[in-house]
Coordinates of C-alpha atoms and ligand atoms in Angstrom, one line a residue:
X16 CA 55.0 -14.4 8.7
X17 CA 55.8 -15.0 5.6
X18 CA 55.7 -18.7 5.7
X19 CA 52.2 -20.2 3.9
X20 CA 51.1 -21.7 7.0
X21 CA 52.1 -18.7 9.5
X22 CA 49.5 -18.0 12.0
X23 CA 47.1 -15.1 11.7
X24 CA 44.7 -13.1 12.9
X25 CA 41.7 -11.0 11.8
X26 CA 42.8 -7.8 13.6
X27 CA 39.6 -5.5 12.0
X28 CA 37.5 -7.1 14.7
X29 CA 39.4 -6.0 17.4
X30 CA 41.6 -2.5 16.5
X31 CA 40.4 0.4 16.9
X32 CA 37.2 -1.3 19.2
X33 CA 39.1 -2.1 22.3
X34 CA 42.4 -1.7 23.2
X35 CA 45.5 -4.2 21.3
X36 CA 48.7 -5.4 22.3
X37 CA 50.8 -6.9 20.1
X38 CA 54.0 -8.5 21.4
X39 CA 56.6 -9.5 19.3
X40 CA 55.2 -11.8 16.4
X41 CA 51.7 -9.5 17.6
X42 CA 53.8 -6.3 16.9
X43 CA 54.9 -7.3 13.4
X44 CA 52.1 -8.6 12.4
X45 CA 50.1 -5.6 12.8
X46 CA 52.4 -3.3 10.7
X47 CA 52.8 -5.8 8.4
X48 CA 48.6 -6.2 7.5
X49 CA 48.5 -2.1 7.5
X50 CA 50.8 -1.2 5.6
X51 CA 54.8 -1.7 7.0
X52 CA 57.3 -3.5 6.3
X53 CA 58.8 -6.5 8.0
X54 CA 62.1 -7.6 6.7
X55 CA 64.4 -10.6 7.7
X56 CA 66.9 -8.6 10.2
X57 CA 70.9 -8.1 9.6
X58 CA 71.1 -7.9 13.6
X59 CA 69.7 -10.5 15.3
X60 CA 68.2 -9.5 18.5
X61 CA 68.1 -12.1 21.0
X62 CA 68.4 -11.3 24.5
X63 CA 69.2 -8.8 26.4
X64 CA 69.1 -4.5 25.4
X65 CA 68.6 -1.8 26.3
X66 CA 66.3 1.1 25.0
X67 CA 67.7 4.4 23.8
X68 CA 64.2 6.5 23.1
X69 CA 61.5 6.5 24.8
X70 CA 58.1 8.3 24.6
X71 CA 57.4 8.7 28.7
X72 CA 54.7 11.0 27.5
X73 CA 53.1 8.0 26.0
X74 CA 50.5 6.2 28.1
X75 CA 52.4 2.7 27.8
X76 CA 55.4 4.1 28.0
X77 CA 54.5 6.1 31.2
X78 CA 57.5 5.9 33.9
X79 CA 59.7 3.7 31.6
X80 CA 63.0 4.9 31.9
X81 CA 65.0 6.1 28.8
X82 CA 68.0 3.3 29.0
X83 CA 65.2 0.3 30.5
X84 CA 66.8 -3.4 30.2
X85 CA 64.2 -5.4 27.8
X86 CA 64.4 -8.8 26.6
X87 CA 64.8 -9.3 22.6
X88 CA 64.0 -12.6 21.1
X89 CA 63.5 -12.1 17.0
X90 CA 65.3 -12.5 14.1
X91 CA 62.8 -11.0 11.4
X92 CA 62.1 -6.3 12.1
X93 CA 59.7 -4.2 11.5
X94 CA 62.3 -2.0 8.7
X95 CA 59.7 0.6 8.4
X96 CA 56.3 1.9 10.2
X97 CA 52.7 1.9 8.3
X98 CA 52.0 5.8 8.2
X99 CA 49.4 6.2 10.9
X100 CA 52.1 4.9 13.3
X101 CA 54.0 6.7 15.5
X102 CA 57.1 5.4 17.1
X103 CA 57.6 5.1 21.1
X104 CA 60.7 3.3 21.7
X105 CA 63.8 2.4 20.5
X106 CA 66.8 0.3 20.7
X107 CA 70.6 1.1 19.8
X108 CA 70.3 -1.7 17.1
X109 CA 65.7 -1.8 16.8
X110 CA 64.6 1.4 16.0
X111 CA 61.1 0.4 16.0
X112 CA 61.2 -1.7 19.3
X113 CA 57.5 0.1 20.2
X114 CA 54.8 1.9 18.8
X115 CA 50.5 2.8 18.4
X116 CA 48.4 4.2 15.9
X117 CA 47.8 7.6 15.7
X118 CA 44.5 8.2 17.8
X119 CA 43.9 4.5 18.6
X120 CA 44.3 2.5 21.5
X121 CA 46.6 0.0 19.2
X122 CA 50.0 -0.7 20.3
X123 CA 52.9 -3.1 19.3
X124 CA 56.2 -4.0 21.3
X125 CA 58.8 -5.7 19.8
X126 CA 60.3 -6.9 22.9
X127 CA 58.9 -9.1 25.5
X128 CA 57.4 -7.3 28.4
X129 CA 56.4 -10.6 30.0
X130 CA 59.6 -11.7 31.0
X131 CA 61.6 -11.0 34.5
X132 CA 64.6 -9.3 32.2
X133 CA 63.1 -7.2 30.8
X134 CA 62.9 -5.3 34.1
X135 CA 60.3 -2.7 33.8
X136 CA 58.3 -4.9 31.8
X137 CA 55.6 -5.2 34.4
X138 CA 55.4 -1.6 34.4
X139 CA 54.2 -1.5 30.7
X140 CA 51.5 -4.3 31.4
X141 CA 50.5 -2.6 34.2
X142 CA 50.0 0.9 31.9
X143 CA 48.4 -1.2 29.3
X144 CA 45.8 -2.9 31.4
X145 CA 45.1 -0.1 34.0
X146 CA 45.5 3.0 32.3
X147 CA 44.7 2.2 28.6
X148 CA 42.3 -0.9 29.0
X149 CA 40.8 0.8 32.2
X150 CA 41.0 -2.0 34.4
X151 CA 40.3 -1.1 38.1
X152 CA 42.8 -3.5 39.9
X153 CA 40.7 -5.0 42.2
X154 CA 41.2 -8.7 42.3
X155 CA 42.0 -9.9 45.5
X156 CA 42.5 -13.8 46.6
X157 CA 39.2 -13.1 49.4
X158 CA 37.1 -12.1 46.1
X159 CA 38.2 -14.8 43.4
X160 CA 37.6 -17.5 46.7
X161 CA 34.4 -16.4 47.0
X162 CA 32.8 -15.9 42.8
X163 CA 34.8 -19.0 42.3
X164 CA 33.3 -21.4 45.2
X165 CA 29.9 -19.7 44.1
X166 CA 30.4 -20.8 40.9
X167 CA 31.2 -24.1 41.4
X168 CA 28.4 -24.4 43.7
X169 CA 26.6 -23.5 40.5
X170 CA 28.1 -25.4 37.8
X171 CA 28.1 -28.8 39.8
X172 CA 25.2 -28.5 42.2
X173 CA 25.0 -32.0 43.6
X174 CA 27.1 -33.5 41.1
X175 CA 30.5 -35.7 42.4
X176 CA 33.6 -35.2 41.1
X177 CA 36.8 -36.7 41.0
X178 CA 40.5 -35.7 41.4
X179 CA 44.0 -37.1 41.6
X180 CA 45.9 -35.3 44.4
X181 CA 49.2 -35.2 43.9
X182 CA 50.3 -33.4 47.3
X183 CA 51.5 -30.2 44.8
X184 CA 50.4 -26.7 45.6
X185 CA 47.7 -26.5 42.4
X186 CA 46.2 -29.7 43.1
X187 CA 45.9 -29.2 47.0
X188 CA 44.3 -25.2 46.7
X189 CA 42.0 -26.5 43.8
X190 CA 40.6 -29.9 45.5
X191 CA 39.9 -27.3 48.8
X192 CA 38.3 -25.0 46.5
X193 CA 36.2 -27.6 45.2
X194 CA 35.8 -29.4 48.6
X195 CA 34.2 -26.0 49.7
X196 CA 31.7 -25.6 47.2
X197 CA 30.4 -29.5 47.2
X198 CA 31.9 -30.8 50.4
X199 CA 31.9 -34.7 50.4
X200 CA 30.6 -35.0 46.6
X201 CA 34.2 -34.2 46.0
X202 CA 36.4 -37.7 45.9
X203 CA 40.3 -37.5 46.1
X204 CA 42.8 -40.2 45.0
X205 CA 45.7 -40.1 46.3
X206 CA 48.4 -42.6 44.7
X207 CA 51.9 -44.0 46.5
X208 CA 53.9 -44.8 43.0
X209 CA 56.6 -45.8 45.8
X210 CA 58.4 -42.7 43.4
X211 CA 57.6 -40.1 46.3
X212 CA 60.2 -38.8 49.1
X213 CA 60.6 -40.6 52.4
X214 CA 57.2 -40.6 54.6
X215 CA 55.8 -37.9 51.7
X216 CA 52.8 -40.4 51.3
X217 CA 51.6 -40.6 55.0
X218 CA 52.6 -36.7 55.9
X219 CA 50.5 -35.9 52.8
X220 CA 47.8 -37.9 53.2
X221 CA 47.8 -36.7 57.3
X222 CA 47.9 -33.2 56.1
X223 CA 44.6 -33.8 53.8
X224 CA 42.4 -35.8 56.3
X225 CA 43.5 -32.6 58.7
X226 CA 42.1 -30.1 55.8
X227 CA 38.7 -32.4 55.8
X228 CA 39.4 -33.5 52.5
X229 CA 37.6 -37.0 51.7
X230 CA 40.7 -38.4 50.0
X231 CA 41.8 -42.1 49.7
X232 CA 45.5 -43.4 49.8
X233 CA 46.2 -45.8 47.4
X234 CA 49.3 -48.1 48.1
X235 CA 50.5 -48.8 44.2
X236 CA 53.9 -49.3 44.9
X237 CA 54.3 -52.5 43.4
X238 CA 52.8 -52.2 40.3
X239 CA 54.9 -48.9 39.5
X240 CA 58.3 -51.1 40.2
X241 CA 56.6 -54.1 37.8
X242 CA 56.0 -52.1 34.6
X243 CA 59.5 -50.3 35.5
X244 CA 61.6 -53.1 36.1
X245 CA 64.4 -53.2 33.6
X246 CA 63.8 -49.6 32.0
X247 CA 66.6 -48.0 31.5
X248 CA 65.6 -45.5 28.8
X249 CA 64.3 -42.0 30.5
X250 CA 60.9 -41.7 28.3
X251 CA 61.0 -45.0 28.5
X252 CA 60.5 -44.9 32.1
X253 CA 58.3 -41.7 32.2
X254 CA 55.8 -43.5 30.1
X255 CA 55.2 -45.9 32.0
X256 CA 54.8 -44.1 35.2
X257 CA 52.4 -42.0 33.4
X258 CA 50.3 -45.6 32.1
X259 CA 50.8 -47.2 35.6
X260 CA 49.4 -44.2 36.9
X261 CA 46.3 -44.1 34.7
X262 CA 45.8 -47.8 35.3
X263 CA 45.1 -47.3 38.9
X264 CA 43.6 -43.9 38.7
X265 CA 40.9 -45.3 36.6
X266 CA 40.3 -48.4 38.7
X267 CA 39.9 -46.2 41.4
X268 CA 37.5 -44.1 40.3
X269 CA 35.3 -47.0 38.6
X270 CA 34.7 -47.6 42.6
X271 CA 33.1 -44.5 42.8
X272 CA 29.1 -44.6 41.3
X273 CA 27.9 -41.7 39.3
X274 CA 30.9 -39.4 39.1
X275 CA 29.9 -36.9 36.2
X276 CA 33.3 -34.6 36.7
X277 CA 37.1 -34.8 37.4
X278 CA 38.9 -31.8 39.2
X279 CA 42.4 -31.0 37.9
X280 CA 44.8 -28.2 39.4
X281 CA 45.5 -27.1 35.6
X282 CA 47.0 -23.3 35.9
X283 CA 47.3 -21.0 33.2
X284 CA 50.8 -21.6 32.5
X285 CA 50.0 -25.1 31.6
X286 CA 46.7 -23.8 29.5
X287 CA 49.3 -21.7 27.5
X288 CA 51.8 -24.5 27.1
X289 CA 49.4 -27.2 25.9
X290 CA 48.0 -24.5 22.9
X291 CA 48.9 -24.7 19.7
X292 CA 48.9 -21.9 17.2
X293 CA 48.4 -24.3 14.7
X294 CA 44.6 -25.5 16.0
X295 CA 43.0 -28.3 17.2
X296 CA 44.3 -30.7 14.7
X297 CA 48.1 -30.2 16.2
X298 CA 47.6 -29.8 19.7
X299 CA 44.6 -32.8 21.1
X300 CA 45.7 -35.7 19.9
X301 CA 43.8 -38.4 22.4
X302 CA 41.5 -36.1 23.8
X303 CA 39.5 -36.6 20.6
X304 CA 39.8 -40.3 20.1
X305 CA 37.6 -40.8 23.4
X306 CA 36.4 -44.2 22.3
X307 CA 39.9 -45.5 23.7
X308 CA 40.6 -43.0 26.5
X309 CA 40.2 -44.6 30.5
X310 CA 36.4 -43.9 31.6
X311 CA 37.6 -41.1 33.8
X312 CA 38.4 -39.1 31.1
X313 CA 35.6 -38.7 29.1
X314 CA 34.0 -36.8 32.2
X315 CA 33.4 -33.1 32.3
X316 CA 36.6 -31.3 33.4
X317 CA 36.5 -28.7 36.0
X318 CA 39.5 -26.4 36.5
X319 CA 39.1 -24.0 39.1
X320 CA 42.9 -22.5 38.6
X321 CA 42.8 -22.4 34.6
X322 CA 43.2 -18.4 35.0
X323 CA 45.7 -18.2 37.7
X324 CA 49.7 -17.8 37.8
X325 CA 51.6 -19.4 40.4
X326 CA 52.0 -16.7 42.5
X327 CA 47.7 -16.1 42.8
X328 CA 47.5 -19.5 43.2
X329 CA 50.0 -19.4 46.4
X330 CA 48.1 -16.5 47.7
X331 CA 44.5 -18.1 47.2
X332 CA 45.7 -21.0 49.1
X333 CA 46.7 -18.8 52.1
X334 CA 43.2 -17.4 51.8
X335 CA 41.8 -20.9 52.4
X336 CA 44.7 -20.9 55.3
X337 CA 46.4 -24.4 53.3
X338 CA 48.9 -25.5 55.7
X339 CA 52.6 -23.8 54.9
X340 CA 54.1 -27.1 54.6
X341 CA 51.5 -27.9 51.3
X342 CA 51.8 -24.1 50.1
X343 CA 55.5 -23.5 50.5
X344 CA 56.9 -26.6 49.1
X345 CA 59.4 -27.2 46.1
X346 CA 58.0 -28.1 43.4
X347 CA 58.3 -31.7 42.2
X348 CA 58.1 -33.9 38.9
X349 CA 55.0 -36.2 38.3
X350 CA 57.6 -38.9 37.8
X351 CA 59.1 -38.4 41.1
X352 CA 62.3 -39.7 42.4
X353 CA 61.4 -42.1 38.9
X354 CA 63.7 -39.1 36.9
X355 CA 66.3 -38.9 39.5
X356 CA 67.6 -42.4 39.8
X357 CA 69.5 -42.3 36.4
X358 CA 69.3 -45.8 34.6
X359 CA 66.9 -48.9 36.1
X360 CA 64.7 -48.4 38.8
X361 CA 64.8 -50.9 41.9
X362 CA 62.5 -50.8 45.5
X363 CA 66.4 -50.8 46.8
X364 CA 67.6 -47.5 44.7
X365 CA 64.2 -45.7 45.8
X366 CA 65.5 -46.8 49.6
X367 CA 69.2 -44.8 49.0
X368 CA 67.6 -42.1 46.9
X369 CA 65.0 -40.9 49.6
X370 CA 67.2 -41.0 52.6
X371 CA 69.9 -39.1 50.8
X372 CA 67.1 -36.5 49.7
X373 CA 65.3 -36.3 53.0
X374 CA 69.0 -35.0 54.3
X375 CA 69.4 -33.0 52.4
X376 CA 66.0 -31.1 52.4
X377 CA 65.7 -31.4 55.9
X378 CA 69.1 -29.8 55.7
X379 CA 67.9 -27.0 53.7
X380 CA 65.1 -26.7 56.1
X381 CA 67.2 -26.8 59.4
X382 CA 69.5 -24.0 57.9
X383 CA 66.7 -21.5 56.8
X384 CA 67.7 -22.2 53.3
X385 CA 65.0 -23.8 52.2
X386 CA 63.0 -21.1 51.0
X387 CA 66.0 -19.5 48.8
X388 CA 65.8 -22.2 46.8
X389 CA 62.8 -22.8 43.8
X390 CA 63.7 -26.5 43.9
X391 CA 66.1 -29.1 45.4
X392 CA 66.8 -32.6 45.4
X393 CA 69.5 -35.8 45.0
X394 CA 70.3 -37.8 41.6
X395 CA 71.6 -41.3 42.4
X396 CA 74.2 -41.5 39.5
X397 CA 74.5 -45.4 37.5
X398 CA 78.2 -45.2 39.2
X399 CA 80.3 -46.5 41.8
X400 CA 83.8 -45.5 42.7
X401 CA 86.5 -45.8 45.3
X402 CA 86.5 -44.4 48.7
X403 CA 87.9 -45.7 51.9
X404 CA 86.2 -45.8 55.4
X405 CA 88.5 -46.9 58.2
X406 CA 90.6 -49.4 56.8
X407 CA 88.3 -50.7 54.3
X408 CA 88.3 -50.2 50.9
X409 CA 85.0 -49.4 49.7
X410 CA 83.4 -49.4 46.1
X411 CA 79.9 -47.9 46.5
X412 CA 77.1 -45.1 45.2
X413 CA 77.9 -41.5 44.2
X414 CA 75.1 -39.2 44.1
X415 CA 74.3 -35.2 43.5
X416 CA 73.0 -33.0 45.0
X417 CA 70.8 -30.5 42.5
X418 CA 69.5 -27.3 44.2
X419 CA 68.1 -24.4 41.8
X420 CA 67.3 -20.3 42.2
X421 CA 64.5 -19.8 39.4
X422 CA 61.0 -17.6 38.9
X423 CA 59.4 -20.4 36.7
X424 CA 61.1 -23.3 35.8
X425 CA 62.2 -22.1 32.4
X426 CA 65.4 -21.1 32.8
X427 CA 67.5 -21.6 36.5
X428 CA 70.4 -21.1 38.2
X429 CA 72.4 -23.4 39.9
X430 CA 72.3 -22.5 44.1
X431 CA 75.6 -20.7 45.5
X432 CA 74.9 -23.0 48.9
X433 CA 77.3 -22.1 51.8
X434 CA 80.3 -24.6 51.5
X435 CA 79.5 -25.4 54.9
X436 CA 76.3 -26.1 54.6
X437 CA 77.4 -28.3 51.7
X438 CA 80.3 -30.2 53.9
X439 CA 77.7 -30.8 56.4
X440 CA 75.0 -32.7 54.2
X441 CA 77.8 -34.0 52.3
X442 CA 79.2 -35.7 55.6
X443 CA 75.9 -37.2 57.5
X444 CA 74.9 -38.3 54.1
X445 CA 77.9 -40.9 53.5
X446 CA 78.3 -41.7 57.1
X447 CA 74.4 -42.9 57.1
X448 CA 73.1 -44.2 54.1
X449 CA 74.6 -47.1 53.8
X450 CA 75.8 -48.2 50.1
X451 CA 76.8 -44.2 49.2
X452 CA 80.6 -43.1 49.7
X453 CA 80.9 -40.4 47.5
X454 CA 78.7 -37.1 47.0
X455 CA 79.0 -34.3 44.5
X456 CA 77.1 -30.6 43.8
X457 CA 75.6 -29.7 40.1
X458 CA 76.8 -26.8 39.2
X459 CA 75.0 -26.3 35.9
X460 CA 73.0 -24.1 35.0
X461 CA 69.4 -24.0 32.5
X462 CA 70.0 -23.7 30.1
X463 CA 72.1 -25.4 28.8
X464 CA 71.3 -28.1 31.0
X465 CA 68.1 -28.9 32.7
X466 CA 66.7 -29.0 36.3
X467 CA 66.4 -33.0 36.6
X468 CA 69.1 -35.1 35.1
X469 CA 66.3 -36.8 32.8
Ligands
XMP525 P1 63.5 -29.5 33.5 O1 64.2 -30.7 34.0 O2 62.8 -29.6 32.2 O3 62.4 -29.2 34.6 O4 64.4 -28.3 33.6 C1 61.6 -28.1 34.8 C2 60.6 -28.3 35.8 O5 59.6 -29.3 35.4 C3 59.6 -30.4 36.3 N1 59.5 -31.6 35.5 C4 58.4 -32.3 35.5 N2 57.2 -32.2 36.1 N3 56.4 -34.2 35.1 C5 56.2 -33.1 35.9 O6 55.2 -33.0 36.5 C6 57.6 -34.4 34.4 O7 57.7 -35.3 33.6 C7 58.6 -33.4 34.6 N4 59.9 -33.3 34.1 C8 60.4 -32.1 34.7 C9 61.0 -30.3 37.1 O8 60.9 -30.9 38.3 C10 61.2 -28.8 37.2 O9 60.4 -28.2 38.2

């Protein structure tokens, strides 16, 4: 805040007109333009505490309980309240962790409420938007299916559009939203980087034809292992997945006459990630140099998810009764199996790394584990070491195994599977896939490591 270039806002068009929340930098912010004082703390705040006071007579506050868990994340405080504050919560070491302007529907909250630790967090969003803001609560998946297909119906009317699939949950429930307002106008592309999991290609492409999607499979396999061959590097290799990938998406949609619009499964996490505070300048970097973007991207963009969380999106898809096996899955990186085969990337490696995998999710699967964990898969490690099989000495592939608990990605914890379990996989895995003898379990959590090894 006190930095030249710290971001701002011109808070006389909004407070005291409709209801503000300011969270965190919001909350200091506000006492700092009307008169408080923000200061450079002594005690750093970051995680976990608890509050000590609480105003439950306070509509925000209403049903909070006096010693609630929040989540702290600030070094700078607000050391002292502009006078027509009031205070509504504190912390042992943050005495002004929460407060509004007298007779105003203003309101600032040092920690974040938006966050699963800070446990009744949801509980103050829900007071702010229902009981302060007046919001009636109604949105249901059956409603937002139906304004939305309207809508599109509207804003493409006999229009075609374009869309990668990418057999994920936001791409499948947007392309069938879509597909439901304009039917066939709507053109899927569906592309085999020979980076997906064993038979994920054909199962997915099955599962699409089944939901009347008009989608075309695209065998690029080859030209994915081309640009890759000898990468070593892990942005190395990402990048040039992500140009392979563009290559033959914009070749494929050439094919297609008079498309005007390309679909994307953007949610609004990823609207909030890719926005700077900073403005334009910062954040689009090729989006405005269009002369040397691929054709398909200088169409219209339309993103019928762009105001949905996971969780709506899940329950939107069950609306439009998606098959489980699309709607329930793991989620899984763009780069594929590309970021789990540590060092170069051969057609041979891709062969070990998916069998290993498909044992062990269809592992998961067979012992009704598979939906206790947010994401799983197998790393095939640049290693070999000893191991004996009858009488033979053997000097082959160690892999691990990687299987997560998480709510969004951000943070994880490694998955306490049953040792069992574990032994079993462990066991069919390096009596079958030939050229692997040894197999070991991640054990780390995020952070301070990450989900995929690269
Ligand atoms: P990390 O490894 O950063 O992963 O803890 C968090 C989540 O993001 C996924 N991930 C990716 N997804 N393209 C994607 O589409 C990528 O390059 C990529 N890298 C990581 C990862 O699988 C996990 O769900």
């Amino acid at each position: 805040m006190r930095q030249e270039d710290a971001p701002d806002v011109d808070l006389e068009n909004y407070s005291g007109k409709v209801p503000v929340l300011g969270v965190c930098y919001g909350a200091q912010l506000m006492a700092q333009k009307n008169g408080g004082n923000v200061l450079p703390s002594n005690i750093r705040e970051y995680g976990r505490a608890k509050l000590s006071k609480v105003d439950q007579h306070n509509d925000l506050m209403k049903e909070i309980s006096i010693d609630s868990q929040v989540w702290m994340s600030h070094a700078d405080t607000i050391a002292e309240l502009p006078d027509a504050y009031e205070l509504i919560a504190s912390t042992a070491s943050v005495r002004v962790a929460a407060f509004k302007k007298k007779g105003e529907d203003t309101y600032g909250i040092q920690f974040h409420p938006e966050v699963t630790h800070s446990l009744e967090g949801k509980t103050i969003l829900r007071n702010f938007v229902v009981h302060i803001c007046g919001c009636a609560q109604d949105w249901t998946p059956d409603i937002f299916v139906e304004t939305t297909v309207a809508g599109l119906k509207a804003q493409l009317g006999d229009d075609k559009v374009v869309m990668g699939l990418s057999g994920g949950v936001d791409s499948s429930v947007a392309a069938t939203l879509i597909h439901h307002a304009i039917g066939k106008n709507l053109h899927c592309i569906f592309v085999d980087n020979g980076l997906l999991r064993k038979n994920e290609f054909e199962d997915v492409l099955h599962s699409y034809k089944d939901m009347g999607l008009n989608v075309k499979g695209v065998d690029a396999r080859e030209q994915f292992y081309e640009a890759l061959k000898g990468l070593t590097d892990p942005e190395d290799k990402r990048k040039a997945i992500g140009r392979v990938f563009i290559e033959v998406f914009d070749a494929e949609a050439h094919k297609i006459q008079n498309v005007k619009w390309l679909g994307q499964g953007t949610i609004y996490p990823d609207v909030i990630e890719s926005v700077s505070v900073k403005g334009p300048s910062a954040t689009i970097k090729s989006h405005h140099n269009v002369g040397g973007l691929p054709d398909f991207m200088k169409l219209k963009v339309v993103e019928p998810l762009n105001t949905l969380f996971k969780d709506e999106v899940r329950l939107v898809g069950k609306t439009l009764e998606i098959h489980q096996n699309i709607l329930g899955r793991h989620p899984f990186p763009g780069p594929g199996l590309g970021i789990r085969i540590l060092g170069d990337i051969t057609p041979e490696k891709v062969h070990i790394l998916q069998e290993v995998d498909h044992i062990f999710i269809n592992g998961l699967k067979k012992a009704g584990l598979y939906d206790d964990v947010w994401q799983a898969g197998a790393i095939l490690l640049p290693i070999q070491s000893v191991g004996v099989m009858g009488d033979e000495r053997t000097y082959e592939r160690v892999v691990s195994l990687r299987a997560v608990t998480s709510v969004d990605g951000m943070t994880a914890d490694w998955c306490h599977l049953p040792y069992e379990f574990l032994a079993d996989v462990s066991n069919e895995i390096i009596n079958t896939v030939k050229g692997v003898n040894r197999v070991v379990y991640d054990i780390s959590s995020k952070p301070p490591a990450t989900i995929e090894w690269e």
